[in-house]
PDB file of C-alpha atoms in Angstrom:
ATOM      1  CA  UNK A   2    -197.539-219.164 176.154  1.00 87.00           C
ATOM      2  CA  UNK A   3    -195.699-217.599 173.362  1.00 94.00           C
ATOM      3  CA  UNK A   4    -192.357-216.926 173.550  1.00 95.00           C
ATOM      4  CA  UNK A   5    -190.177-215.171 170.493  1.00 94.00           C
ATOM      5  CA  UNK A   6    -187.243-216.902 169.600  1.00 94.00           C
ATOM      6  CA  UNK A   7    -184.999-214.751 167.604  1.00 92.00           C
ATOM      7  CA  UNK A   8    -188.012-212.981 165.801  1.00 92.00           C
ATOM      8  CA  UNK A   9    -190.043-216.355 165.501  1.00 94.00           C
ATOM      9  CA  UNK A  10    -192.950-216.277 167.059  1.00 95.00           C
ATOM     10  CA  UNK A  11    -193.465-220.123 169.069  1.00 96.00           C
ATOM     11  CA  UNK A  12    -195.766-221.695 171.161  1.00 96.00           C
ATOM     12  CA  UNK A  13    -194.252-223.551 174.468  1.00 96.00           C
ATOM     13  CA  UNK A  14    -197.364-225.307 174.079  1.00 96.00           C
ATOM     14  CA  UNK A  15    -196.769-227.691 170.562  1.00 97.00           C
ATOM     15  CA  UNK A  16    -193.106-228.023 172.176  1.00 98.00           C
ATOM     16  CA  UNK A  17    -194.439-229.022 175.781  1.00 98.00           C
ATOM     17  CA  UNK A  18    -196.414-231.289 173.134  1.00 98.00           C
ATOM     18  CA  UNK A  19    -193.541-232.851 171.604  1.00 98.00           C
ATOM     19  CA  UNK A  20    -191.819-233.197 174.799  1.00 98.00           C
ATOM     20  CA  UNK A  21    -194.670-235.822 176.167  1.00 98.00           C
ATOM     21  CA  UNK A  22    -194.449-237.919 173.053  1.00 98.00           C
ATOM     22  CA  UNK A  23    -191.424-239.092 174.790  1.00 98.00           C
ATOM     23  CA  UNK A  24    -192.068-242.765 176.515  1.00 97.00           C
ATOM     24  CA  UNK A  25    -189.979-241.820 179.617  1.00 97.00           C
ATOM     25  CA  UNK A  26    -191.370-238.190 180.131  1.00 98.00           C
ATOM     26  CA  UNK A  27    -194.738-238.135 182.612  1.00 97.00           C
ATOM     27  CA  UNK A  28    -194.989-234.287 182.527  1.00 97.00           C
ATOM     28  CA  UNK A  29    -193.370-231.380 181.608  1.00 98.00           C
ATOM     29  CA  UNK A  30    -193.386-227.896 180.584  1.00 98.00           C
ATOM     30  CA  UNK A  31    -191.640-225.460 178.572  1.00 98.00           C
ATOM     31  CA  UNK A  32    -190.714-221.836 179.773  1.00 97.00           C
ATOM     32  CA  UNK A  33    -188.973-219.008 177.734  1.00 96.00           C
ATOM     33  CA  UNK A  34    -186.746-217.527 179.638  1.00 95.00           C
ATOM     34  CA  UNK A  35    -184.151-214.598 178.319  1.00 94.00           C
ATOM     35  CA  UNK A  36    -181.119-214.981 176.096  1.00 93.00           C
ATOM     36  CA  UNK A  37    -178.832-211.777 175.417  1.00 93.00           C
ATOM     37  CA  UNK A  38    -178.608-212.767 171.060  1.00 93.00           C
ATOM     38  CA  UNK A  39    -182.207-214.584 170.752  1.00 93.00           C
ATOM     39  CA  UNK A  40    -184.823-212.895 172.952  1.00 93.00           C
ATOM     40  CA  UNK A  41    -185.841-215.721 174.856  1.00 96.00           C
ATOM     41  CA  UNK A  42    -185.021-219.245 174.488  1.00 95.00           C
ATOM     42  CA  UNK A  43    -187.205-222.498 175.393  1.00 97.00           C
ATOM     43  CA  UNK A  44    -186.291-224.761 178.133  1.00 96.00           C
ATOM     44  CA  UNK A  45    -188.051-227.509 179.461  1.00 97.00           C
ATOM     45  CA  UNK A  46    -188.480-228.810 182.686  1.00 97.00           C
ATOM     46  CA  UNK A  47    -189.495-232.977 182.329  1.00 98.00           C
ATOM     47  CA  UNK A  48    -190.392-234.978 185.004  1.00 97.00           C
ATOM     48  CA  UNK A  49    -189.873-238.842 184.229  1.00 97.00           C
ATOM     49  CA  UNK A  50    -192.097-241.853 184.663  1.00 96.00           C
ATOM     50  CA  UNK A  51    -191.416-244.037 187.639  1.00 94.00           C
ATOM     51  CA  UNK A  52    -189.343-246.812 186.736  1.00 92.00           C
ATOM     52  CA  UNK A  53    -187.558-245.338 183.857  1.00 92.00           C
ATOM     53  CA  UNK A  54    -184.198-246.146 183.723  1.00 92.00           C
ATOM     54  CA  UNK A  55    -182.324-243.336 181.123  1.00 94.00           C
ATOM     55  CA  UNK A  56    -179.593-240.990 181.223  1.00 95.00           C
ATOM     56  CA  UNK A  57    -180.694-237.003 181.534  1.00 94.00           C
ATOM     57  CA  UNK A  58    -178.025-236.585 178.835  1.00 95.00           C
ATOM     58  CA  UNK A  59    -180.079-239.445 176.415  1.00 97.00           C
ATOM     59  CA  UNK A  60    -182.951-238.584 177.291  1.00 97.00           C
ATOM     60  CA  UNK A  61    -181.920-234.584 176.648  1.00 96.00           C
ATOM     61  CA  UNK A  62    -180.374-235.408 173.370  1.00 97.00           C
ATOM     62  CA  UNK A  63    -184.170-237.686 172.278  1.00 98.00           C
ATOM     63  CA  UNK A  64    -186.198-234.762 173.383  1.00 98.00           C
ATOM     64  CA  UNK A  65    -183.887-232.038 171.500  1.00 97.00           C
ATOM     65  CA  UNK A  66    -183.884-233.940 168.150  1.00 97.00           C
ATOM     66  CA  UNK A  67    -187.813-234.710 168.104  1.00 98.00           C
ATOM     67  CA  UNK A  68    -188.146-231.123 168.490  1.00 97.00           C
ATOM     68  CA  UNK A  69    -185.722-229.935 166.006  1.00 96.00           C
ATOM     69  CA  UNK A  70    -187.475-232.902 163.640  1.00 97.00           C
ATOM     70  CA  UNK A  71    -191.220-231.706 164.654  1.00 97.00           C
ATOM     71  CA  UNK A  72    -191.203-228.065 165.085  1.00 96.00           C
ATOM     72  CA  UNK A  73    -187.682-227.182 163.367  1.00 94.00           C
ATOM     73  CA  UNK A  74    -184.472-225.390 164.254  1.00 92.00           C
ATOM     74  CA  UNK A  75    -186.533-222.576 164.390  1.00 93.00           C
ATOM     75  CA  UNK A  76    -187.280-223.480 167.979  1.00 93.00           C
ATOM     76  CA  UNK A  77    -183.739-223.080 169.509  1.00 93.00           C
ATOM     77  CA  UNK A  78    -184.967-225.929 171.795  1.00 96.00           C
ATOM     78  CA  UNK A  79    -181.395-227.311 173.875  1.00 94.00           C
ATOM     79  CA  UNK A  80    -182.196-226.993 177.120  1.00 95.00           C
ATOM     80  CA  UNK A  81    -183.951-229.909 179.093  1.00 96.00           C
ATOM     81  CA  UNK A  82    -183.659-230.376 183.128  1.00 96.00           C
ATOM     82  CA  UNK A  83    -184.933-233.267 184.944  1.00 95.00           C
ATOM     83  CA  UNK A  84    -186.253-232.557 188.198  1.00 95.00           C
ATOM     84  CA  UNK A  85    -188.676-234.631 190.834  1.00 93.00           C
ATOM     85  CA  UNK A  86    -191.766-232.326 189.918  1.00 94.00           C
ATOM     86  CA  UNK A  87    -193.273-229.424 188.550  1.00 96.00           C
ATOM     87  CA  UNK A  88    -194.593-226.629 190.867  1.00 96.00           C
ATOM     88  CA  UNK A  89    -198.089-226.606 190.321  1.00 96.00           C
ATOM     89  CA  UNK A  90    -201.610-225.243 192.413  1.00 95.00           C
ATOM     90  CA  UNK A  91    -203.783-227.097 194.365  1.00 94.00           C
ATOM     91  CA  UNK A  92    -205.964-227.167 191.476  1.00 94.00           C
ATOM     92  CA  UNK A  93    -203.251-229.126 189.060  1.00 94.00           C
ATOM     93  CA  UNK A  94    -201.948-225.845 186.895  1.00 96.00           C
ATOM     94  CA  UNK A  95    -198.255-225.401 186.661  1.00 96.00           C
ATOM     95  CA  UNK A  96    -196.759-222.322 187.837  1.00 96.00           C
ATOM     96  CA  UNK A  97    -195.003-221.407 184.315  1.00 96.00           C
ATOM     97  CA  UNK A  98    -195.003-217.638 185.644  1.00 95.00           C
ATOM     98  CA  UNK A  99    -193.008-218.423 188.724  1.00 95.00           C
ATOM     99  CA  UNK A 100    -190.815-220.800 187.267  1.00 96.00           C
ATOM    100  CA  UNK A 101    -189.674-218.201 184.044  1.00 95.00           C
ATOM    101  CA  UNK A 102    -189.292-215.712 186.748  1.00 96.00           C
ATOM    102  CA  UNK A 103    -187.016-217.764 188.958  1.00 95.00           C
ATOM    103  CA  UNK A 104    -184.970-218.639 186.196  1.00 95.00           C
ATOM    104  CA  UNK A 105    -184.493-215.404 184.961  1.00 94.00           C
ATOM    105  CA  UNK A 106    -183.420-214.237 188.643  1.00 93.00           C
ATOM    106  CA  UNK A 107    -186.512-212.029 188.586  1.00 94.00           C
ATOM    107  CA  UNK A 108    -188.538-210.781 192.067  1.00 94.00           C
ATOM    108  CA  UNK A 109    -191.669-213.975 192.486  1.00 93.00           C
ATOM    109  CA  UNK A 110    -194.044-214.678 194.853  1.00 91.00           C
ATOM    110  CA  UNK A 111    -195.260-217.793 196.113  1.00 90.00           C
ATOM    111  CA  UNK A 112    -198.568-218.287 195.373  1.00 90.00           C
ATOM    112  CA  UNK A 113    -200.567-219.363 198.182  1.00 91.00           C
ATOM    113  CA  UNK A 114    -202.304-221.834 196.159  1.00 92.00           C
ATOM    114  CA  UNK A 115    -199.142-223.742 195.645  1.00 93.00           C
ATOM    115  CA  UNK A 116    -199.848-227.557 196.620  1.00 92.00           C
ATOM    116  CA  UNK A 117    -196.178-227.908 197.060  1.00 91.00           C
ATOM    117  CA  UNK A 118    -193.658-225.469 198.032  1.00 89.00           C
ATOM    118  CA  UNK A 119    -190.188-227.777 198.087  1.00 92.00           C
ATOM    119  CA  UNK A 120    -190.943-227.532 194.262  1.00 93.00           C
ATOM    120  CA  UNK A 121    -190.272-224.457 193.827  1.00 93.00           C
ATOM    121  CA  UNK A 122    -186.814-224.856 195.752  1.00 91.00           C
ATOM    122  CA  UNK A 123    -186.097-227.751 193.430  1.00 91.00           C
ATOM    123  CA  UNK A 124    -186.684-225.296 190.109  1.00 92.00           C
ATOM    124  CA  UNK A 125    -184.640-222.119 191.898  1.00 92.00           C
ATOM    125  CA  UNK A 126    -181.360-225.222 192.089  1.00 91.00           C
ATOM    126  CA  UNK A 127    -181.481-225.945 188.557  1.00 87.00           C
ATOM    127  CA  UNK A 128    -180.611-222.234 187.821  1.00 84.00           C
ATOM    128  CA  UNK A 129    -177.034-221.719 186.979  1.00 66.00           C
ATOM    129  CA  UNK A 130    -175.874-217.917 187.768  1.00 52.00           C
TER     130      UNK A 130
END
């Protein structure tokens, strides 16, 4: 996806990228979702290895800073939220369309292809409104 990020043009992709550099991240993905000055403004969603044993604010503050150092400022990227798992379809895509709508309190529908649906309850209690 391509979001734009106060006129800047960026890929969620070379971010989601970045993002799984990071030893304790086992996926993740990066959404825009929309900001009143910027546009839209990346946030990621990281689910951790087992085992790992870091703070969300640590591991927030790693994964903001090797984004700021790979990409740039340009990228806006602050916002990181652990959760247990990424809604994704039976076939293994992630459901970046449902998620950016949730978060941006928009109308979604469940796809029926969704291999598990407490996953999308676990993205819709991360949003702050």
């Amino acid at each position: 996806d391509i979001i734009n990020v106060a006129g800047h043009r960026l890929s969620t992709g070379s971010m989601e990228q970045v993002l799984a550099q990071h030893p304790a991240v086992a996926e993740c993905a990066v959404i825009g979702v929309h900001d009143e000055i910027k546009g839209q403004k990346p946030m990621g969603y990281v689910v951790l290895k087992s085992g790992t044993d870091i703070s969300d604010d640590a591991l927030a503050a790693d994964l903001v800073a090797m984004v700021r150092e790979q990409i740039g400022a340009v990228a806006a990227f602050r916002d990181v939220v652990v959760v247990s798992g990424l809604p994704k379809t039976r076939s293994g895509k992630i459901l970046r369309k449902t998620m950016r709508q949730i978060v941006n309190g928009e109308d979604y529908v469940v796809p029926p292809t969704i291999e598990d649906t407490q996953s999308i309850a676990v993205i819709a209690a991360t949003v702050i409104r």
